[in-house]
Amino acid sequence: MTDEEIVVDFALTRLDNPGLELEEVAELVVRRMGTDRMLEFAARNLATRDELRGAVFPAAVEHVLRVVLTLRGPID
């Protein structure tokens, strides 16, 4: 899954759940994607952080947030 696809899925999920915080939206995104994607995202996040292991779900959620906030760019 590309970063752009993550952002689109995140945006659509946020539209469906406007009252949620960013982390809660990321959690919904990760839950909807299934185990294989969750493992993929966790692996990407742990590689970015240069760590060998960590909890899968929180690491996957952090990856989704990192992608969304990175592509969002700096806030003026």
Tab-separated table of N, CA, C and O in Angstrom:
chain	number	residue	atom	x	y	z
A	1	MET	N	0.847	-1.172	0.000
A	1	MET	CA	0.000	0.000	0.000
A	1	MET	C	0.894	1.237	0.000
A	1	MET	O	1.816	1.335	0.795
A	2	THR	N	0.589	2.155	-0.895
A	2	THR	CA	1.400	3.364	-0.991
A	2	THR	C	0.990	4.380	0.082
A	2	THR	O	-0.098	4.287	0.665
A	3	ASP	N	1.864	5.359	0.289
A	3	ASP	CA	1.557	6.418	1.255
A	3	ASP	C	0.314	7.192	0.838
A	3	ASP	O	-0.504	7.578	1.683
A	4	GLU	N	0.161	7.403	-0.455
A	4	GLU	CA	-1.005	8.135	-0.949
A	4	GLU	C	-2.298	7.371	-0.649
A	4	GLU	O	-3.315	7.972	-0.288
A	5	GLU	N	-2.260	6.060	-0.793
A	5	GLU	CA	-3.440	5.237	-0.484
A	5	GLU	C	-3.763	5.287	1.009
A	5	GLU	O	-4.939	5.309	1.396
A	6	ILE	N	-2.729	5.326	1.829
A	6	ILE	CA	-2.944	5.455	3.277
A	6	ILE	C	-3.639	6.777	3.589
A	6	ILE	O	-4.594	6.828	4.362
A	7	VAL	N	-3.172	7.848	2.969
A	7	VAL	CA	-3.750	9.173	3.219
A	7	VAL	C	-5.208	9.218	2.762
A	7	VAL	O	-6.066	9.764	3.461
A	8	VAL	N	-5.507	8.645	1.613
A	8	VAL	CA	-6.895	8.628	1.115
A	8	VAL	C	-7.783	7.841	2.071
A	8	VAL	O	-8.875	8.298	2.438
A	9	ASP	N	-7.314	6.668	2.497
A	9	ASP	CA	-8.105	5.854	3.424
A	9	ASP	C	-8.298	6.594	4.745
A	9	ASP	O	-9.385	6.586	5.321
A	10	PHE	N	-7.254	7.255	5.209
A	10	PHE	CA	-7.337	8.030	6.445
A	10	PHE	C	-8.366	9.157	6.300
A	10	PHE	O	-9.206	9.369	7.174
A	11	ALA	N	-8.302	9.872	5.175
A	11	ALA	CA	-9.222	10.990	4.951
A	11	ALA	C	-10.677	10.516	4.895
A	11	ALA	O	-11.565	11.148	5.485
A	12	LEU	N	-10.914	9.418	4.207
A	12	LEU	CA	-12.283	8.894	4.126
A	12	LEU	C	-12.787	8.429	5.495
A	12	LEU	O	-13.954	8.661	5.847
A	13	THR	N	-11.910	7.802	6.259
A	13	THR	CA	-12.291	7.357	7.607
A	13	THR	C	-12.577	8.555	8.498
A	13	THR	O	-13.516	8.539	9.295
A	14	ARG	N	-11.780	9.604	8.348
A	14	ARG	CA	-11.996	10.807	9.158
A	14	ARG	C	-13.308	11.493	8.785
A	14	ARG	O	-14.008	12.033	9.650
A	15	LEU	N	-13.660	11.475	7.518
A	15	LEU	CA	-14.944	12.044	7.098
A	15	LEU	C	-16.112	11.295	7.729
A	15	LEU	O	-17.131	11.892	8.081
A	16	ASP	N	-15.973	9.978	7.838
A	16	ASP	CA	-17.020	9.157	8.439
A	16	ASP	C	-17.081	9.307	9.955
A	16	ASP	O	-18.100	8.976	10.573
A	17	ASN	N	-15.996	9.774	10.576
A	17	ASN	CA	-15.889	9.884	12.041
A	17	ASN	C	-15.292	11.228	12.418
A	17	ASN	O	-14.165	11.303	12.927
A	18	PRO	N	-16.016	12.332	12.190
A	18	PRO	CA	-15.437	13.666	12.375
A	18	PRO	C	-15.081	14.026	13.816
A	18	PRO	O	-14.242	14.887	14.041
A	19	GLY	N	-15.654	13.366	14.786
A	19	GLY	CA	-15.395	13.731	16.174
A	19	GLY	C	-14.185	13.061	16.793
A	19	GLY	O	-13.833	13.340	17.936
A	20	LEU	N	-13.513	12.204	16.040
A	20	LEU	CA	-12.392	11.453	16.602
A	20	LEU	C	-11.079	12.216	16.464
A	20	LEU	O	-10.888	13.009	15.545
A	21	GLU	N	-10.165	11.935	17.377
A	21	GLU	CA	-8.808	12.482	17.315
A	21	GLU	C	-8.050	11.763	16.199
A	21	GLU	O	-8.444	10.676	15.758
A	22	LEU	N	-6.930	12.334	15.768
A	22	LEU	CA	-6.144	11.738	14.682
A	22	LEU	C	-5.705	10.314	15.004
A	22	LEU	O	-5.769	9.429	14.153
A	23	GLU	N	-5.253	10.072	16.219
A	23	GLU	CA	-4.799	8.734	16.593
A	23	GLU	C	-5.943	7.724	16.558
A	23	GLU	O	-5.763	6.585	16.135
A	24	GLU	N	-7.132	8.154	16.960
A	24	GLU	CA	-8.291	7.260	16.920
A	24	GLU	C	-8.670	6.911	15.486
A	24	GLU	O	-9.046	5.773	15.192
A	25	VAL	N	-8.539	7.870	14.591
A	25	VAL	CA	-8.815	7.611	13.177
A	25	VAL	C	-7.781	6.625	12.628
A	25	VAL	O	-8.117	5.682	11.913
A	26	ALA	N	-6.512	6.827	12.990
A	26	ALA	CA	-5.451	5.908	12.552
A	26	ALA	C	-5.714	4.498	13.069
A	26	ALA	O	-5.487	3.515	12.352
A	27	GLU	N	-6.201	4.379	14.292
A	27	GLU	CA	-6.531	3.060	14.847
A	27	GLU	C	-7.621	2.380	14.017
A	27	GLU	O	-7.543	1.182	13.730
A	28	LEU	N	-8.639	3.134	13.621
A	28	LEU	CA	-9.706	2.576	12.785
A	28	LEU	C	-9.159	2.121	11.437
A	28	LEU	O	-9.530	1.055	10.935
A	29	VAL	N	-8.274	2.925	10.859
A	29	VAL	CA	-7.672	2.569	9.572
A	29	VAL	C	-6.924	1.247	9.681
A	29	VAL	O	-7.095	0.348	8.867
A	30	VAL	N	-6.111	1.118	10.719
A	30	VAL	CA	-5.317	-0.100	10.901
A	30	VAL	C	-6.232	-1.301	11.132
A	30	VAL	O	-6.014	-2.371	10.558
A	31	ARG	N	-7.262	-1.138	11.940
A	31	ARG	CA	-8.186	-2.255	12.207
A	31	ARG	C	-8.880	-2.727	10.937
A	31	ARG	O	-9.097	-3.917	10.733
A	32	ARG	N	-9.261	-1.806	10.079
A	32	ARG	CA	-9.981	-2.151	8.853
A	32	ARG	C	-9.098	-2.849	7.825
A	32	ARG	O	-9.598	-3.546	6.949
A	33	MET	N	-7.810	-2.648	7.896
A	33	MET	CA	-6.902	-3.177	6.872
A	33	MET	C	-6.543	-4.634	7.066
A	33	MET	O	-6.043	-5.262	6.151
A	34	GLY	N	-6.728	-5.167	8.235
A	34	GLY	CA	-6.438	-6.576	8.456
A	34	GLY	C	-5.018	-6.825	8.944
A	34	GLY	O	-4.179	-5.928	9.005
A	35	THR	N	-4.771	-8.072	9.263
A	35	THR	CA	-3.522	-8.478	9.900
A	35	THR	C	-2.297	-8.285	9.008
A	35	THR	O	-1.260	-7.811	9.471
A	36	ASP	N	-2.408	-8.636	7.743
A	36	ASP	CA	-1.248	-8.524	6.847
A	36	ASP	C	-0.764	-7.083	6.710
A	36	ASP	O	0.433	-6.807	6.800
A	37	ARG	N	-1.694	-6.166	6.508
A	37	ARG	CA	-1.321	-4.745	6.398
A	37	ARG	C	-0.796	-4.217	7.726
A	37	ARG	O	0.141	-3.434	7.756
A	38	MET	N	-1.420	-4.645	8.827
A	38	MET	CA	-0.962	-4.204	10.141
A	38	MET	C	0.498	-4.612	10.349
A	38	MET	O	1.312	-3.815	10.807
A	39	LEU	N	0.824	-5.840	9.988
A	39	LEU	CA	2.206	-6.304	10.111
A	39	LEU	C	3.142	-5.523	9.195
A	39	LEU	O	4.264	-5.181	9.577
A	40	GLU	N	2.679	-5.241	7.984
A	40	GLU	CA	3.481	-4.455	7.038
A	40	GLU	C	3.774	-3.067	7.596
A	40	GLU	O	4.911	-2.593	7.572
A	41	PHE	N	2.744	-2.401	8.111
A	41	PHE	CA	2.918	-1.058	8.657
A	41	PHE	C	3.816	-1.062	9.888
A	41	PHE	O	4.652	-0.179	10.067
A	42	ALA	N	3.623	-2.051	10.753
A	42	ALA	CA	4.461	-2.147	11.952
A	42	ALA	C	5.921	-2.353	11.560
A	42	ALA	O	6.823	-1.731	12.133
A	43	ALA	N	6.158	-3.214	10.577
A	43	ALA	CA	7.526	-3.462	10.121
A	43	ALA	C	8.150	-2.195	9.549
A	43	ALA	O	9.315	-1.882	9.838
A	44	ARG	N	7.387	-1.456	8.754
A	44	ARG	CA	7.896	-0.187	8.194
A	44	ARG	C	8.239	0.799	9.313
A	44	ARG	O	9.265	1.468	9.265
A	45	ASN	N	7.350	0.893	10.297
A	45	ASN	CA	7.568	1.838	11.388
A	45	ASN	C	8.795	1.454	12.207
A	45	ASN	O	9.618	2.306	12.547
A	46	LEU	N	8.930	0.179	12.526
A	46	LEU	CA	10.078	-0.256	13.313
A	46	LEU	C	11.371	-0.063	12.532
A	46	LEU	O	12.398	0.301	13.113
A	47	ALA	N	11.336	-0.246	11.221
A	47	ALA	CA	12.526	0.005	10.402
A	47	ALA	C	12.872	1.488	10.403
A	47	ALA	O	14.050	1.852	10.507
A	48	THR	N	11.863	2.344	10.322
A	48	THR	CA	12.092	3.783	10.363
A	48	THR	C	12.706	4.204	11.691
A	48	THR	O	13.611	5.040	11.737
A	49	ARG	N	12.228	3.600	12.771
A	49	ARG	CA	12.738	3.922	14.107
A	49	ARG	C	14.014	3.162	14.442
A	49	ARG	O	14.583	3.340	15.505
A	50	ASP	N	14.468	2.294	13.522
A	50	ASP	CA	15.674	1.488	13.693
A	50	ASP	C	15.583	0.616	14.941
A	50	ASP	O	16.515	0.544	15.738
A	51	GLU	N	14.422	-0.038	15.091
A	51	GLU	CA	14.193	-0.950	16.205
A	51	GLU	C	13.939	-2.351	15.664
A	51	GLU	O	13.466	-2.524	14.553
A	52	LEU	N	14.273	-3.330	16.461
A	52	LEU	CA	14.107	-4.708	16.025
A	52	LEU	C	12.731	-5.278	16.338
A	52	LEU	O	12.248	-6.163	15.642
A	53	ARG	N	12.107	-4.796	17.408
A	53	ARG	CA	10.786	-5.330	17.743
A	53	ARG	C	9.979	-4.310	18.534
A	53	ARG	O	10.517	-3.373	19.104
A	54	GLY	N	8.675	-4.559	18.555
A	54	GLY	CA	7.756	-3.701	19.269
A	54	GLY	C	6.357	-4.261	19.133
A	54	GLY	O	6.113	-5.222	18.401
A	55	ALA	N	5.429	-3.677	19.841
A	55	ALA	CA	4.034	-4.109	19.774
A	55	ALA	C	3.483	-3.783	18.379
A	55	ALA	O	3.670	-2.677	17.872
A	56	VAL	N	2.822	-4.737	17.764
A	56	VAL	CA	2.406	-4.618	16.365
A	56	VAL	C	1.368	-3.523	16.164
A	56	VAL	O	1.555	-2.632	15.329
A	57	PHE	N	0.267	-3.571	16.878
A	57	PHE	CA	-0.815	-2.615	16.631
A	57	PHE	C	-0.372	-1.165	16.856
A	57	PHE	O	-0.555	-0.325	15.971
A	58	PRO	N	0.243	-0.836	18.009
A	58	PRO	CA	0.683	0.555	18.191
A	58	PRO	C	1.714	1.003	17.155
A	58	PRO	O	1.700	2.150	16.719
A	59	ALA	N	2.591	0.101	16.747
A	59	ALA	CA	3.593	0.456	15.737
A	59	ALA	C	2.926	0.723	14.389
A	59	ALA	O	3.318	1.642	13.668
A	60	ALA	N	1.894	-0.048	14.049
A	60	ALA	CA	1.165	0.165	12.798
A	60	ALA	C	0.405	1.488	12.828
A	60	ALA	O	0.406	2.237	11.847
A	61	VAL	N	-0.216	1.782	13.955
A	61	VAL	CA	-0.941	3.052	14.109
A	61	VAL	C	0.039	4.216	13.987
A	61	VAL	O	-0.242	5.207	13.301
A	62	GLU	N	1.192	4.099	14.609
A	62	GLU	CA	2.199	5.158	14.527
A	62	GLU	C	2.653	5.364	13.083
A	62	GLU	O	2.872	6.497	12.652
A	63	HIS	N	2.772	4.289	12.323
A	63	HIS	CA	3.169	4.416	10.915
A	63	HIS	C	2.124	5.205	10.131
A	63	HIS	O	2.467	6.107	9.358
A	64	VAL	N	0.858	4.873	10.330
A	64	VAL	CA	-0.213	5.591	9.628
A	64	VAL	C	-0.179	7.071	9.993
A	64	VAL	O	-0.237	7.940	9.113
A	65	LEU	N	-0.041	7.385	11.264
A	65	LEU	CA	0.034	8.784	11.687
A	65	LEU	C	1.261	9.479	11.095
A	65	LEU	O	1.190	10.626	10.655
A	66	ARG	N	2.393	8.792	11.089
A	66	ARG	CA	3.625	9.367	10.544
A	66	ARG	C	3.439	9.709	9.060
A	66	ARG	O	3.827	10.782	8.621
A	67	VAL	N	2.832	8.805	8.308
A	67	VAL	CA	2.602	9.047	6.880
A	67	VAL	C	1.670	10.235	6.689
A	67	VAL	O	1.953	11.141	5.900
A	68	VAL	N	0.573	10.251	7.411
A	68	VAL	CA	-0.408	11.329	7.259
A	68	VAL	C	0.204	12.676	7.625
A	68	VAL	O	0.067	13.652	6.885
A	69	LEU	N	0.900	12.738	8.736
A	69	LEU	CA	1.470	14.016	9.178
A	69	LEU	C	2.632	14.452	8.295
A	69	LEU	O	2.829	15.651	8.075
A	70	THR	N	3.386	13.511	7.761
A	70	THR	CA	4.489	13.852	6.866
A	70	THR	C	3.972	14.403	5.549
A	70	THR	O	4.471	15.420	5.052
A	71	LEU	N	2.988	13.750	4.964
A	71	LEU	CA	2.442	14.228	3.695
A	71	LEU	C	1.614	15.483	3.864
A	71	LEU	O	1.440	16.245	2.910
A	72	ARG	N	1.134	15.701	5.045
A	72	ARG	CA	0.354	16.908	5.346
A	72	ARG	C	1.237	18.155	5.278
A	72	ARG	O	0.808	19.212	4.906
A	73	GLY	N	2.498	17.987	5.655
A	73	GLY	CA	3.467	19.081	5.584
A	73	GLY	C	3.443	19.952	6.816
A	73	GLY	O	2.614	19.775	7.724
A	74	PRO	N	4.363	20.924	6.853
A	74	PRO	CA	4.434	21.817	8.015
A	74	PRO	C	3.224	22.758	8.084
A	74	PRO	O	2.685	23.159	7.054
A	75	ILE	N	2.838	23.058	9.300
A	75	ILE	CA	1.722	23.987	9.519
A	75	ILE	C	2.303	25.363	9.783
A	75	ILE	O	3.187	25.542	10.621
A	76	ASP	N	1.834	26.348	9.032
A	76	ASP	CA	2.350	27.720	9.198
A	76	ASP	C	1.722	28.403	10.369
A	76	ASP	O	0.650	28.265	10.744
